[in-house]
């Protein structure tokens, strides 16, 4: 058993390497027999076969040979019968490919199957009967049935022999196609009277080693005279028929004639060259000679058919002819697409020309019907490249982007060139694997949220959200708070962010009065191997709550003395008794204040302005009205729920001081002490008289000291600074500013007004009596004169159209901003010292001694220090209503008149430099000069 190996030069195509190896093996080799060392013949290492997962690709054909990857050998997998595999076709070969991966490559292998003499010549009929007339002449020919041998080449049928040869001999006639016609020739006339029956043996021998043979029995019956044999009109008939023609289709018709008459001239037609092992494709009508299709013709299996037809008359004479049938091909086979190797997943950063799939396409049709072209569905970044005949590789054509398309369904369509064209398709699913090439993107370019003050720590404010177009871990977003500070405090002390959900939580409880808003940034980072990130700006706005009650600025509530506002009995209706001033450090409607009279001795006598807090008389004072009147005013804000504060206002309805003194000694006592009223009155008069004398002496001393000091300062050109005073713990949280510095007004105050920052005046004269708990009378001031510039000009009243903006927030304008305290949020300045208070008392005593009028009703005494030339540098802004000293009108927001925008006042600048004194004379100095001139 010879084994031949043919190595063909390998030809590289693109990224795949191709080679061809041919082997030759005999048929009928046992299973497991060696075909060849494919690794050695291809020049490959066995390790390459293992790493490349080498395998055999045969398409849809039966796999007769398998690959031993461990040894690199091709071995027989199934027994090969050449006759079953190829029939009479020569040469007979198996074609398959060996596929390798990483990188992808394949090699073509051809295994030729050689014939062995495993089939003996075989006659279809083991017995042939002839009826020969005795009149047959020498040389008469009788066509014998040929033997059939499935083997080919030398192993096929080679010779015939006949035994005995007394009357007959054999004659072989060669044909153009290599076949032989076997004829039995009569070389000795027959004599029926001598021998009626003959029995001969026809032996067919092939050329194998050793040769095989087959026999057929020939029985001859000698007939009476029939001296004419049938004769065909043609020795060879030719016909063409398309494959897949239906059964019964007439291919051609043969015809033979016989000169005999009667039964000796009757001819029967038959086909003599078919074996049972071959399918019957044709049949013939024995009387008409029509040759028809009886099986399924397939061009791909057999392109040519040769039919031997025999004509026999009743005398046993025969003749034969051939019918050559050519099968025409039609496009009846669709291309078969075979996936040799493919990738299921490819990275989106793969380079162009990356091999994705290797494809083999087969079409068994002939000519244009078997030529195949393949194409892909449009608009995909892939292309097909032909590496060899009917071999294609699918490669990437451009860059891939998983975020645009994460999966491709690639449709490969292969069509032949036949008419009509037939096609087939296959769909390849390819997943695009992700890389981290997209940074997180926030849903908004910036965020803004609000939260009510006094929140609980840990409260969820809102959520920031960022999305990442990548997948899996590359799209997992984590949120981080960027480092920053608010007023020097790290932002992490204010808020925190959930790393997974992006929820912003409040770390502390916020106070609107301390901080109104703050900004920070949140960073979003994905979970890629090389993480990408982005950030966004976040603004948190603190919303105000009504968490502060109104604060009473005036009247100041003291525990050591009782302050009473005096109302003369001659007061007209609408007489301004006093004004309750309050502020609220909240904002918006939480700071809108309203005033209500909660408790009063006589509600019919007084009323309080709802918006301005002014207490006025609502009717004429009568003698029946009690001297002492105690009013309770409630100040409420407009918050929900509202907060309030109360203040007690003592009012004295009297024209003289003794009358007031006799009635007000029990203001601070309970009714259980009324029996001792006389004792307390006497004690109070004694104490008051003593204090009065001491005060006069102190005032005169201070006045003298002050007069000397002023003369010294006038000579030296030094000006005394103005010392403002504000109630403690008051802060301007609104920062809206107060009255401007350039406004000058006539100002009046009581002796107890040093405890308050309120300065107001009226056109009518008032007296304010201040009593301590012991009933001791303090200093009473004379009415202040209306000063003019050198006695001719009177001070003009303020503009009646002057208004504050209703949105202007209350607060002291004199509060100076510091690095720790913002403008308008600091405490009031320190109250005046005892020396300053004593100085003020002495100045008041001097005024009393110099005044020309006595204490009259409605007079509220003030030192000339607070003359019309005194500048109100630090007058509080009472927001909703402003009382202008020197006028009976109270300014409030008028919705019908246009409002001027509020102007923020600059912070007062306190320096140690000397300030030049004004040239204009003060009212006090003017009085002194006039006094001296009179003297």
mmCIF file of C-alpha atoms in Angstrom, residues 3-7 19-26 29-42 44 46 49 54-58 63-78 80 94-100 107-112:
data_model
loop_
_atom_site.group_PDB
_atom_site.id
_atom_site.type_symbol
_atom_site.label_atom_id
_atom_site.label_comp_id
_atom_site.label_asym_id
_atom_site.label_seq_id
_atom_site.Cartn_x
_atom_site.Cartn_y
_atom_site.Cartn_z
ATOM 1 C CA UNK A 3 1.628 6.415 0.456
ATOM 2 C CA UNK A 4 2.498 9.512 -1.492
ATOM 3 C CA UNK A 5 2.834 13.062 -0.136
ATOM 4 C CA UNK A 6 2.801 16.217 -2.243
ATOM 5 C CA UNK A 7 3.723 19.546 -0.578
ATOM 6 C CA UNK A 19 -0.939 26.245 2.333
ATOM 7 C CA UNK A 20 -1.933 23.101 0.517
ATOM 8 C CA UNK A 21 -0.825 19.536 1.197
ATOM 9 C CA UNK A 22 -1.837 16.513 -0.858
ATOM 10 C CA UNK A 23 -1.822 12.884 0.250
ATOM 11 C CA UNK A 24 -2.633 9.704 -1.609
ATOM 12 C CA UNK A 25 -4.103 6.720 0.216
ATOM 13 C CA UNK A 26 -5.791 3.471 -0.866
ATOM 14 C CA UNK A 29 -7.970 1.484 5.050
ATOM 15 C CA UNK A 30 -8.887 0.445 8.554
ATOM 16 C CA UNK A 31 -10.002 3.000 11.137
ATOM 17 C CA UNK A 32 -7.044 4.624 12.935
ATOM 18 C CA UNK A 33 -4.628 4.121 10.031
ATOM 19 C CA UNK A 34 -2.042 6.844 9.494
ATOM 20 C CA UNK A 35 -2.564 9.245 6.607
ATOM 21 C CA UNK A 36 0.407 11.542 7.155
ATOM 22 C CA UNK A 37 2.321 13.784 9.555
ATOM 23 C CA UNK A 38 0.570 17.048 8.821
ATOM 24 C CA UNK A 39 2.620 19.056 11.351
ATOM 25 C CA UNK A 40 5.892 18.021 9.727
ATOM 26 C CA UNK A 41 4.603 18.466 6.199
ATOM 27 C CA UNK A 42 3.305 21.975 6.950
ATOM 28 C CA UNK A 44 4.359 23.540 12.109
ATOM 29 C CA UNK A 46 2.916 20.508 17.591
ATOM 30 C CA UNK A 49 -1.421 23.005 16.838
ATOM 31 C CA UNK A 54 -6.282 23.060 15.422
ATOM 32 C CA UNK A 55 -9.288 21.331 13.938
ATOM 33 C CA UNK A 56 -10.502 19.955 10.598
ATOM 34 C CA UNK A 57 -13.168 21.849 8.665
ATOM 35 C CA UNK A 58 -15.042 19.854 5.998
ATOM 36 C CA UNK A 63 -15.519 13.637 8.011
ATOM 37 C CA UNK A 64 -13.492 10.533 7.046
ATOM 38 C CA UNK A 65 -10.171 11.799 8.429
ATOM 39 C CA UNK A 66 -9.447 13.258 11.864
ATOM 40 C CA UNK A 67 -6.518 15.213 13.306
ATOM 41 C CA UNK A 68 -4.478 13.963 16.258
ATOM 42 C CA UNK A 69 -3.399 17.295 17.770
ATOM 43 C CA UNK A 70 -1.103 15.659 20.313
ATOM 44 C CA UNK A 71 1.079 14.019 17.593
ATOM 45 C CA UNK A 72 0.246 16.231 14.615
ATOM 46 C CA UNK A 73 -0.953 13.198 12.611
ATOM 47 C CA UNK A 74 -3.860 12.700 10.210
ATOM 48 C CA UNK A 75 -5.544 9.351 10.795
ATOM 49 C CA UNK A 76 -8.494 7.469 9.296
ATOM 50 C CA UNK A 77 -11.698 8.155 11.144
ATOM 51 C CA UNK A 78 -14.155 6.217 8.946
ATOM 52 C CA UNK A 80 -13.442 4.920 2.852
ATOM 53 C CA UNK A 94 -11.207 14.316 -0.242
ATOM 54 C CA UNK A 95 -10.834 18.073 0.341
ATOM 55 C CA UNK A 96 -10.786 19.708 3.766
ATOM 56 C CA UNK A 97 -9.086 22.526 5.699
ATOM 57 C CA UNK A 98 -7.126 22.645 8.942
ATOM 58 C CA UNK A 99 -8.069 25.738 10.999
ATOM 59 C CA UNK A 100 -5.790 27.438 13.525
ATOM 60 C CA UNK A 107 -4.372 25.154 5.388
ATOM 61 C CA UNK A 108 -5.996 23.179 2.563
ATOM 62 C CA UNK A 109 -5.486 19.413 2.495
ATOM 63 C CA UNK A 110 -6.319 17.089 -0.418
ATOM 64 C CA UNK A 111 -6.381 13.338 0.117
ATOM 65 C CA UNK A 112 -6.608 11.263 -3.083
#
